[in-house]
XYZ file of C-alpha atoms in Angstrom:
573
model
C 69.257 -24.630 58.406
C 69.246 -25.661 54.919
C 68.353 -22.786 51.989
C 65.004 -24.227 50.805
C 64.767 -21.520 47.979
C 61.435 -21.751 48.327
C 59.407 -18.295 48.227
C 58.263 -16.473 51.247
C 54.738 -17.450 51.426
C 55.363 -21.473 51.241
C 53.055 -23.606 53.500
C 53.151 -24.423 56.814
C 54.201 -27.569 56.185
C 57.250 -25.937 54.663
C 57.711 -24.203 57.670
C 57.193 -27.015 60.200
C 59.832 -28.999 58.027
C 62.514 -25.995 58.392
C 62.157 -25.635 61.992
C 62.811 -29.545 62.544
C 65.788 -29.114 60.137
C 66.849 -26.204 62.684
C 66.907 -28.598 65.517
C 69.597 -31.017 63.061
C 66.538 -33.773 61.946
C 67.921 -35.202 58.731
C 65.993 -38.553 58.814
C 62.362 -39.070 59.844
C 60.501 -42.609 60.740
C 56.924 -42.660 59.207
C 54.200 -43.474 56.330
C 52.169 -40.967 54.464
C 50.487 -38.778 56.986
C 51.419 -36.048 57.618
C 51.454 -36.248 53.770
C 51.937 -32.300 53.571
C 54.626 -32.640 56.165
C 57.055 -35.586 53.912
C 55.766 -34.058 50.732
C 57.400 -30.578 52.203
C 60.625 -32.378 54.123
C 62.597 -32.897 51.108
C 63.151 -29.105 50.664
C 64.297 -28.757 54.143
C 66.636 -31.839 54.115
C 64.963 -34.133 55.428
C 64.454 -37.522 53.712
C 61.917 -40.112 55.385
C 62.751 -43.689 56.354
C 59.164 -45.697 55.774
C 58.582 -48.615 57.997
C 55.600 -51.159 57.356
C 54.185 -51.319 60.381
C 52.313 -48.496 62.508
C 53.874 -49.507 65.939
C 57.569 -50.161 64.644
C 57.996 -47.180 63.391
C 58.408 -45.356 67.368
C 60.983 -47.800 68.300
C 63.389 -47.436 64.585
C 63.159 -43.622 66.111
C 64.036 -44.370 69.405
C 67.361 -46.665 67.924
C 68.130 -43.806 65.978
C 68.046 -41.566 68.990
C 70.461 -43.905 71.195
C 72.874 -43.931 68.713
C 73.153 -41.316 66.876
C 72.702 -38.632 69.847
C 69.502 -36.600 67.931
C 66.713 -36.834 68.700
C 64.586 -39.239 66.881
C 61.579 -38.521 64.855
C 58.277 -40.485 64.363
C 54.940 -39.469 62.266
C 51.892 -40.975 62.329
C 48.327 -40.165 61.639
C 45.161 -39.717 63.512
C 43.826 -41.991 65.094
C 45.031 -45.845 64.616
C 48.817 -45.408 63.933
C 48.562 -42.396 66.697
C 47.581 -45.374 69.143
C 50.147 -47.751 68.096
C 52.938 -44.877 69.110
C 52.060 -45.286 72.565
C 53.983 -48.410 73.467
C 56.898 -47.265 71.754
C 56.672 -43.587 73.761
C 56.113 -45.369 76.596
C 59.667 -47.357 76.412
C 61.183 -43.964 75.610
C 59.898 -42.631 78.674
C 61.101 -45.187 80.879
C 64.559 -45.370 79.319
C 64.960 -41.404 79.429
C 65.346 -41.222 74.992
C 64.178 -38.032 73.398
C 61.660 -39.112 70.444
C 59.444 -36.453 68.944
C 56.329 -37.894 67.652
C 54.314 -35.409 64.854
C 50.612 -36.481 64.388
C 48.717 -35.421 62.248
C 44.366 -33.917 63.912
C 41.668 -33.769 61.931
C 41.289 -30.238 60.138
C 40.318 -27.460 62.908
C 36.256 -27.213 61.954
C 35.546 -31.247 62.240
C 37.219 -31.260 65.201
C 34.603 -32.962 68.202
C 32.306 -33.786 64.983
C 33.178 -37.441 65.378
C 35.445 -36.668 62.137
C 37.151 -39.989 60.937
C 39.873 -41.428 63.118
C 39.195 -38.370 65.644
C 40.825 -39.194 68.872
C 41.256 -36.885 72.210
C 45.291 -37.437 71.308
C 46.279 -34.854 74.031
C 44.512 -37.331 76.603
C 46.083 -40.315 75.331
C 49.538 -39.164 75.191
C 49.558 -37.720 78.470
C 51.243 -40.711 80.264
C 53.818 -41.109 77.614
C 55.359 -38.118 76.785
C 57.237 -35.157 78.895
C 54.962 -32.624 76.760
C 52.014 -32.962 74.424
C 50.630 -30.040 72.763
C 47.924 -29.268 69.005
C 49.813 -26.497 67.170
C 46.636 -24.785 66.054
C 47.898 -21.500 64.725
C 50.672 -21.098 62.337
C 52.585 -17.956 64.408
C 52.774 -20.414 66.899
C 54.720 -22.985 64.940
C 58.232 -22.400 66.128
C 57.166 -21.587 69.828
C 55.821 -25.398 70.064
C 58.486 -26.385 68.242
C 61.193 -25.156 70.219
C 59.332 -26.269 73.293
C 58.978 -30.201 72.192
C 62.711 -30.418 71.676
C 63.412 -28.558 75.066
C 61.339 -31.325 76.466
C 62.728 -33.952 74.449
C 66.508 -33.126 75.255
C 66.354 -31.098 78.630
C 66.840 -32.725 82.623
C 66.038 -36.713 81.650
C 65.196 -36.922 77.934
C 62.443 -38.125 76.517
C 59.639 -38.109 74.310
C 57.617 -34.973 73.213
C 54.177 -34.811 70.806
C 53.545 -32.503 68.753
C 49.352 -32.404 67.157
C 49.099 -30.614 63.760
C 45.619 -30.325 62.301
C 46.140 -31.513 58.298
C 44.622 -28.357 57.545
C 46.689 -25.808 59.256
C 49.980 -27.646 57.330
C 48.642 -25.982 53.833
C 47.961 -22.946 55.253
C 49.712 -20.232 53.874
C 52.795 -19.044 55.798
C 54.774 -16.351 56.502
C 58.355 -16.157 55.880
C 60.925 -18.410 57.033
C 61.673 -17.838 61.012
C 65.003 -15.725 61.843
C 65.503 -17.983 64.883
C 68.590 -20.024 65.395
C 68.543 -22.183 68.291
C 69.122 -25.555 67.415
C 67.888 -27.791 70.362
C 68.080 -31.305 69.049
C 71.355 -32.834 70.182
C 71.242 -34.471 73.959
C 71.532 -33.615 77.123
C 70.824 -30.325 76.006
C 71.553 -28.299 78.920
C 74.952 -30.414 80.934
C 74.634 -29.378 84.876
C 77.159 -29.730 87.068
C 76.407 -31.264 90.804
C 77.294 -29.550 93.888
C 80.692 -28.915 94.379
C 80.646 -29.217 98.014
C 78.367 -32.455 97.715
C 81.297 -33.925 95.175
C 83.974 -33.395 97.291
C 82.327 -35.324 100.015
C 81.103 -38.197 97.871
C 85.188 -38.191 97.003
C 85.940 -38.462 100.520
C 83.365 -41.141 101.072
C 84.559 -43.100 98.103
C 88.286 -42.750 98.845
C 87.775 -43.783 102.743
C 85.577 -46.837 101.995
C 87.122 -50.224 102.461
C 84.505 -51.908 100.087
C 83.673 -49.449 97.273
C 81.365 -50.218 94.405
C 79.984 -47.991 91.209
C 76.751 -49.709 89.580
C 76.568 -47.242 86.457
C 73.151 -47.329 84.666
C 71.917 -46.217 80.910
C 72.552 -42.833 82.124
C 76.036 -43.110 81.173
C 75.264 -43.914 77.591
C 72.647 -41.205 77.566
C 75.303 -38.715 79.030
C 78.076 -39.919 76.736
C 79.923 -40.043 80.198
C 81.949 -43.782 79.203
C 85.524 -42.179 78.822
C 84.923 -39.877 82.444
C 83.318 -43.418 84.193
C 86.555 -45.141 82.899
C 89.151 -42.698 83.840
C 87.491 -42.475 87.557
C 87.323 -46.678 87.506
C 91.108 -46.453 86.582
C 92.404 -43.487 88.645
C 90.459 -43.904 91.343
C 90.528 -47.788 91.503
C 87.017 -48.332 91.643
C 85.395 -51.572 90.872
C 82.274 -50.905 88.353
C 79.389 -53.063 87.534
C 76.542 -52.170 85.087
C 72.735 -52.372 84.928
C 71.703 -53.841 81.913
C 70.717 -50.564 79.986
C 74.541 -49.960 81.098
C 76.251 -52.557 79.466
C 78.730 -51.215 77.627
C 79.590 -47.635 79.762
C 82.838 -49.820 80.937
C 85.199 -52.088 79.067
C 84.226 -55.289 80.881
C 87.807 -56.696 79.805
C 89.019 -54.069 82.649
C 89.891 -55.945 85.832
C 87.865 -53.850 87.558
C 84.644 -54.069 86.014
C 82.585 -56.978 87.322
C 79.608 -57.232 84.030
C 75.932 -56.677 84.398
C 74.399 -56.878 88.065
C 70.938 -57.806 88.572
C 68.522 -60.989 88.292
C 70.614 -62.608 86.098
C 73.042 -63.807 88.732
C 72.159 -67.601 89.060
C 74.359 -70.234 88.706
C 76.016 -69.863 84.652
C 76.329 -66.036 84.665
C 79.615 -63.857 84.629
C 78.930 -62.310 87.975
C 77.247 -65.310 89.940
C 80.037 -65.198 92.142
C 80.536 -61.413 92.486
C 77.451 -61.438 94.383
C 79.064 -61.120 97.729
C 81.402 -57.854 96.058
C 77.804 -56.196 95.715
C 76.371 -57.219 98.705
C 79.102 -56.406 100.608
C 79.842 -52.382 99.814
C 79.770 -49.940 102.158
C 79.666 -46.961 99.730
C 77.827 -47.573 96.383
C 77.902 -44.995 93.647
C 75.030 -45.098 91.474
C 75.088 -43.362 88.040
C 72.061 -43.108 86.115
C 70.842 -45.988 87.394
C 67.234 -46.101 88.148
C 67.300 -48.993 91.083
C 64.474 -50.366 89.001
C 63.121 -54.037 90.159
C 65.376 -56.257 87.379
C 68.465 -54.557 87.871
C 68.490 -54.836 92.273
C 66.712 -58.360 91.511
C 63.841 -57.127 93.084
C 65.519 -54.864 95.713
C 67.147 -58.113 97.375
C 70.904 -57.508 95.793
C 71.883 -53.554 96.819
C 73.463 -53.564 100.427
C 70.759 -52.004 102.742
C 73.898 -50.489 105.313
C 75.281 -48.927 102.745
C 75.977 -45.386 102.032
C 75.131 -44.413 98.378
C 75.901 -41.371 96.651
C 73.636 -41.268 93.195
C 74.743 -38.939 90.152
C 71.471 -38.441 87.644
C 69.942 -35.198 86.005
C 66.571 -35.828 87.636
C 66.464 -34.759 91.046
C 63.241 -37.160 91.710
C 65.359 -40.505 90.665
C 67.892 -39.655 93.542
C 67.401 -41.763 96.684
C 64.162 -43.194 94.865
C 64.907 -46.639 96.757
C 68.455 -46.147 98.090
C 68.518 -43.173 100.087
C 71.789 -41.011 98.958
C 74.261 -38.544 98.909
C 72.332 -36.279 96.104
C 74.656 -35.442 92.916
C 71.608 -33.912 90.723
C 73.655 -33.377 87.593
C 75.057 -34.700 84.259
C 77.114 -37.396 84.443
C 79.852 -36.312 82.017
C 80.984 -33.884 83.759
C 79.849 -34.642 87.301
C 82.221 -38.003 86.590
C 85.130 -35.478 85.687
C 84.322 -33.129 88.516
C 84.430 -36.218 91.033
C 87.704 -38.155 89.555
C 89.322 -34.566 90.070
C 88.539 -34.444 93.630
C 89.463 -37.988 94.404
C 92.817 -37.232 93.184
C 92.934 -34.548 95.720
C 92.616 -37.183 98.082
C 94.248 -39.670 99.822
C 94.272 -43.081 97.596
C 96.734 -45.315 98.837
C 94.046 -47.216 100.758
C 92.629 -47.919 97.150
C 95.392 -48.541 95.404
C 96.316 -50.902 97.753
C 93.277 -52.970 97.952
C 93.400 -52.474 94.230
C 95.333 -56.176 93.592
C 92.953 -58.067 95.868
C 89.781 -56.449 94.151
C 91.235 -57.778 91.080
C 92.318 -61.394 91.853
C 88.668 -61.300 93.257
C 87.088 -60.255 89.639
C 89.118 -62.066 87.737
C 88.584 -65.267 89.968
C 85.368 -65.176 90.149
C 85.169 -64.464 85.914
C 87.585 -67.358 84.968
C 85.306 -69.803 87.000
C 82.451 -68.362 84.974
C 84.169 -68.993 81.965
C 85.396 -72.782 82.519
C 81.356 -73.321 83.675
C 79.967 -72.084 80.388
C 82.951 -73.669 77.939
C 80.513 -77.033 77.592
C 77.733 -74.771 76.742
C 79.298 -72.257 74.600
C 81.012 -74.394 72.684
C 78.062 -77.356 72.127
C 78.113 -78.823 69.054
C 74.863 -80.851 67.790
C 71.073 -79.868 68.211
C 69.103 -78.311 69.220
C 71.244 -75.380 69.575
C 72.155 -73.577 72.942
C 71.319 -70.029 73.103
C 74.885 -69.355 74.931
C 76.610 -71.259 72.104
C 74.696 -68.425 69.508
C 75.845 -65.368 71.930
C 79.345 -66.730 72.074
C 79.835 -67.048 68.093
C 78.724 -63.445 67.480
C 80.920 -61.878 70.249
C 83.912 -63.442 68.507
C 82.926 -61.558 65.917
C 81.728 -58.270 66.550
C 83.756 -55.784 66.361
C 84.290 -53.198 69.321
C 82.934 -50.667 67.695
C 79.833 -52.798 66.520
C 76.081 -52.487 68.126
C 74.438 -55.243 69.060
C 70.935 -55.095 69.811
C 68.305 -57.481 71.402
C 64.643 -58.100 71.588
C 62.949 -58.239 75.343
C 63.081 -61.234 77.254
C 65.460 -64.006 76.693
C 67.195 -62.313 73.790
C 68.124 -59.355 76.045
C 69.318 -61.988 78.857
C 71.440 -63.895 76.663
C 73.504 -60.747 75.094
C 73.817 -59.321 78.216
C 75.408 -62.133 80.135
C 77.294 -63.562 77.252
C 78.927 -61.219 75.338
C 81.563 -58.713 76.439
C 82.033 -54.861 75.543
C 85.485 -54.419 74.794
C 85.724 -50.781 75.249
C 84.048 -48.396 77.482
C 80.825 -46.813 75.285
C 80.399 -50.171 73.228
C 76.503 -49.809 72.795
C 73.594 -52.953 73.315
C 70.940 -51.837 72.893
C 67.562 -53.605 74.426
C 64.144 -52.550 75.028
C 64.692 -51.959 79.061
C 62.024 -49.423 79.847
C 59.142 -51.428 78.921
C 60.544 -54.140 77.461
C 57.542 -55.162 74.509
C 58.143 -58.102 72.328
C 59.256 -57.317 68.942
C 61.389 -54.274 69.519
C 64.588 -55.947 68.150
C 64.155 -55.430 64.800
C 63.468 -51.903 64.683
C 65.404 -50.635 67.394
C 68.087 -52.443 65.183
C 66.709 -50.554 61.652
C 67.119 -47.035 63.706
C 70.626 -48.028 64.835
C 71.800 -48.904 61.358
C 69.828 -45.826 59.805
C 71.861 -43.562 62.637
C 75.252 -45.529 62.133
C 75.025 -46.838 58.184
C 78.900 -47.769 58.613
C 78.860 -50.189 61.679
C 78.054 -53.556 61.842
C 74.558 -54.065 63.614
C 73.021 -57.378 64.344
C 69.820 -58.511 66.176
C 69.169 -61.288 68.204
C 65.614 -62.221 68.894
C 63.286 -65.049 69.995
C 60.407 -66.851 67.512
C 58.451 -65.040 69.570
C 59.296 -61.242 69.572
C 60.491 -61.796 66.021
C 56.766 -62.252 65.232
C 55.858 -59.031 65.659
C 58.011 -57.269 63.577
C 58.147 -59.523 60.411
C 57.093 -57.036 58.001
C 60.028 -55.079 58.680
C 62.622 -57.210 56.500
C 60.685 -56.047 53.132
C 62.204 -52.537 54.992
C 65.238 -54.062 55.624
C 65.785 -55.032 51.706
C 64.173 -51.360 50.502
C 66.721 -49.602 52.496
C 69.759 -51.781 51.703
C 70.488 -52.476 55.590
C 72.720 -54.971 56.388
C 71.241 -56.283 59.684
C 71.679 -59.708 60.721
C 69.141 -60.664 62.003
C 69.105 -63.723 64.455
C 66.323 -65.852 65.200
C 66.526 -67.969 68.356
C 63.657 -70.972 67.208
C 62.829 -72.779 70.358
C 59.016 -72.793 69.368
C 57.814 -71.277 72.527
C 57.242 -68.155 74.876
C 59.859 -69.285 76.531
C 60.442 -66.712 79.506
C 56.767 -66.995 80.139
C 56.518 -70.944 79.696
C 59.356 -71.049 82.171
C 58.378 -68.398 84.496
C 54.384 -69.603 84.743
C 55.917 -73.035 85.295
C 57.931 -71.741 88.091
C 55.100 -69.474 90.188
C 51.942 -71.970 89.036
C 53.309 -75.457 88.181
C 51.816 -75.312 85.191
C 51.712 -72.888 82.149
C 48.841 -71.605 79.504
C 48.254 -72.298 76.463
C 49.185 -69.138 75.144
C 52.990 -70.537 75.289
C 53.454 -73.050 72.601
C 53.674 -72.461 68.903
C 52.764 -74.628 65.833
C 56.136 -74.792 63.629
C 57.194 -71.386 61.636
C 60.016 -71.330 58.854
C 61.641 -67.861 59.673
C 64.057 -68.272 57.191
C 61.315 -68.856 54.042
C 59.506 -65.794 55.172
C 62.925 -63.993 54.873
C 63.623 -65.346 51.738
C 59.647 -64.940 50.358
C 60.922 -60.854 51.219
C 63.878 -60.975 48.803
C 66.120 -61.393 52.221
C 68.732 -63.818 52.468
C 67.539 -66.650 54.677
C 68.989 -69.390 56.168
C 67.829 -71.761 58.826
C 70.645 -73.555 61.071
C 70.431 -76.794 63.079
C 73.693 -77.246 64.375
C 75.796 -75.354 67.026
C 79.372 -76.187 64.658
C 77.073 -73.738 61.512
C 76.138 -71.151 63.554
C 79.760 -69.334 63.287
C 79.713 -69.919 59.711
C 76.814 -68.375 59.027
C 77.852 -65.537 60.775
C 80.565 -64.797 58.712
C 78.495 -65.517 55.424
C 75.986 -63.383 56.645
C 78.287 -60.340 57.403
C 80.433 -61.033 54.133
C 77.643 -60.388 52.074
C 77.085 -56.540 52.507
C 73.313 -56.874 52.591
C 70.676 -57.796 55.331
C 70.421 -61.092 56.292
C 68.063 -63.853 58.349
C 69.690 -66.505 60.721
C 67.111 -68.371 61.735
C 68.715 -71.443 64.936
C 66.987 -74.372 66.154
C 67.227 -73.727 69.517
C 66.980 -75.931 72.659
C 63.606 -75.017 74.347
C 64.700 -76.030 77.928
C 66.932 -73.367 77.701
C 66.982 -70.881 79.958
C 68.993 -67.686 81.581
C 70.364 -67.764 84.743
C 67.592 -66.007 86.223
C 67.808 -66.158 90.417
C 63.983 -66.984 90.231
C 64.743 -70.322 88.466
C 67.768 -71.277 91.048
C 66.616 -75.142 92.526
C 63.729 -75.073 89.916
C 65.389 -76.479 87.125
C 68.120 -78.888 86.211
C 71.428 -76.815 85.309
C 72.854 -77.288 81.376
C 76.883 -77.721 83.348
């Protein structure tokens, strides 16, 4: 903890600020309130990243979380901006990412006065958050403290709340705490599964004849990519990934098939690997939460199938897909299990290694002379896959690329590659809100100043977060940001239009010039028409040091291979 020199009887505030500097917070997301709080930080060694608006600033922590392995801290006042941190909480729930959200109360002897902006916080949070609790007595500071990171970093992660009435923070306090802990690096506590339940999820996986792992987020969460890739190697297992997984396997590998899910029509990667997932007979799930996009609605898993399931909460296990129960961290429940496969016999695998491989690569080389037309369009409007396919030639293994919700997410995910196991893209999964690009991509770059980050996002998500690029240029950031253009809601126009026939009105745009609004920020904006400027751009963009606005043209017909659209639509091939 950093020597604040200040004297023993500093403020709470103080106080609070040392014991979040105990737990290894150097950055918080917020505005003013608490103003005691960020007025106090400083002296603890904390410095505080200011967004614009109230309900981006839960989603820069949550980026800043994924990526930089803390835990991520938001503050907010009473009230209004306490309300607009429940969407963001509420994706960091469902994605399993420890946020901490400090808010400030109304002082102690207003409180159910109808004092201004009172809210019944405690209530409201309740859904959201693994732990909610009103610090109400200064001797009680580090207790709550200690217990909101627990929360936050502990079993599955995710968010905690801590209420501070603004007058307890200028209370006077007693001297700094003696404690040490330091609780704010995740998974806190790493659990190892049953031994004797490893060795026979070993034997099961080594005695298959069709063996599949589907690894979730919970590999990134775990840190587990080199352990999943050492078992896919060893052990010769063929891996695919859930979206939040993307990236927890080198999809160059020639055993890993890409992202599973309902994106397998007719123009993604693993359209044709269908039958490899349908057809296990022992599926290893790890961290996966056999949610409704990534089993494309519980049609795609095999129902004969025996699954074993690693994940630290015992309640995901066998949620859907009863299982072999591995209740553990993946890290080193991966280890533990590539050990006791090599105790086995693997000659079976090894031997149906070559035709596992001719199958995967196959099936990927079709993919990829489908999608050369549309990658490589030239003209306008602009394909969306033709935008995916310029910025994976350029980003770097080690770069992050993150996506809005919807579309944005869709086209990333199915056209792009990680070239190493632990390459991180990151998109709003949990809930999956509109306008989440942006910030998630502001807390990535705050976590990891030195890697490239860019953003891809549609006219419409993009529309919620525009105030963010004036926090873009005060921070120096060098996002790119790009704007996919096509004028319309398009996943709902399309989807509506699929279920109804028809769609509502709340799907079509008048025309919006993305890039002036960059530039009118003192951002670097530039609108593109053509599919032969997008790459330059790019590298213009990323030259230039500094954050930058892409807005494309984009083709509003298209659409991701989503298995709902199969026969409804005419195919772009």
């Amino acid at each position: 903890m950093p020597d604040t020199g200040a004297p023993a009887n500093a403020t709470v505030a103080l106080r609070l600020a040392e014991a979040f500097a105990r737990h290894g917070v150097t950055v918080t997301f917020g505005q003013s309130l608490p103003s005691a709080f960020h007025l106090a930080s400083p002296h603890a060694g904390i410095r505080q990243t200011v967004y614009r608006q109230e309900n981006m600033g839960g989603t820069m922590a949550d980026g800043y979380a994924r990526i930089s392995r803390k835990v991520g801290v938001v503050t907010a006042q009473n009230g209004p901006a306490a309300t607009l941190l429940v969407p963001p909480l509420a994706e960091a729930m469902k994605a399993s990412v420890p946020v901490i959200a400090l808010v400030q109360e109304v002082n102690r002897d207003t409180a159910d006065r109808n004092a201004f902006q009172e809210l019944d916080h405690i209530r409201m949070f309740d859904a959201v958050a693994k732990f909610v609790r009103r610090i109400d007595r200064a001797d009680r500071l580090d207790d709550y403290v200690d217990m909101a990171f627990t929360a936050a970093t502990s079993g599955r992660p995710g968010p905690a709340v801590l209420l501070v009435p603004a007058d307890l923070l200028l209370e006077q306090a007693a001297a700094s705490s003696r404690r040490r802990a330091s609780l704010g690096a995740f998974p806190l506590d790493r659990t190892l599964a049953d031994p004797a339940r490893i060795a026979e999820a070993a034997a099961l996986l080594a005695k298959a004849a069709r063996p599949l792992v589907i690894a979730g987020g919970g590999v990134h969460l775990s840190g587990a990519a080199e352990e999943l890739a050492a078992l896919q190697q060893d052990a010769h297992l063929p891996v695919a990934t859930t979206f939040m997984g993307k990236g927890s396997v080198d999809e160059t590998h020639p055993l890993s098939l890409g992202v599973v899910g309902n994106t397998m029509g007719l123009g993604a990667r693993t359209r044709d690997l269908r039958p490899m997932v349908e057809g296990a007979d022992v599926v290893l799930l790890v961290g996966n939460r056999t949610n409704q996009n990534g089993t494309d609605s519980w049609t795609l898993y095999p129902r004969g199938a025996r699954y074993i399931h690693i994940d630290p909460d015992p309640i995901e296990i066998g949620r859907n897909y009863e299982a072999l129960r591995l209740a553990g961290d993946a890290k080193l429940t991966l280890a533990a299990l590539r050990e006791a496969m090599l105790a086995q016999d693997l000659s079976a695998r090894a031997a149906a290694r070559p035709k596992v491989e001719v199958e995967i690569g196959k099936a990927i080389d079709g993919w990829r002379n489908l999608v050369a037309g549309v990658t490589t369009r030239d003209g306008g409007p602009v394909r969306p896959e033709r935008i995916a396919a310029e910025i994976d030639r350029r980003l770097p293994a080690d770069g992050i690329m993150v996506a809005d919700a919807s579309y944005s997410s869709n086209w990333i995910n199915i056209y792009m590659t990680a070239r190493r196991a632990g390459q991180r893209f990151l998109t709003p999964r949990g809930l999956a809100g509109l306008g989440w690009g942006v910030p998630l991509a502001i807390g990535a770059q705050v976590a990891a100043p030195d890697s490239r980050v860019v953003c891809l996002c549609g006219d419409g998500g993009f529309g919620h977060s525009w105030a963010e690029l004036e926090t873009l240029r005060r921070l120096k950031l060098p996002v790119t940001v790009v704007v996919l253009n096509n004028g319309i809601l398009g996943f709902q126009k399309h989807a509506e239009d699929t279920k109804y026939g028809d769609h509502t009105i709340a799907c079509d745009f008048a025309e919006v010039d993305h890039a002036a609004i960059a530039r009118a920020c003192g951002v670097a904006g530039l609108r593109v028409e053509r599919g032969e400027d997008v790459g330059p751009a790019l590298d213009a963009a990323f030259a230039s040091g500094k954050p930058a606005l892409i807005e494309v043209m984009t083709d509003p017909d298209a659409k991701p291979p989503l298995t709902m659209y199969h026969g409804h639509y005419p195919e772009p091939f």
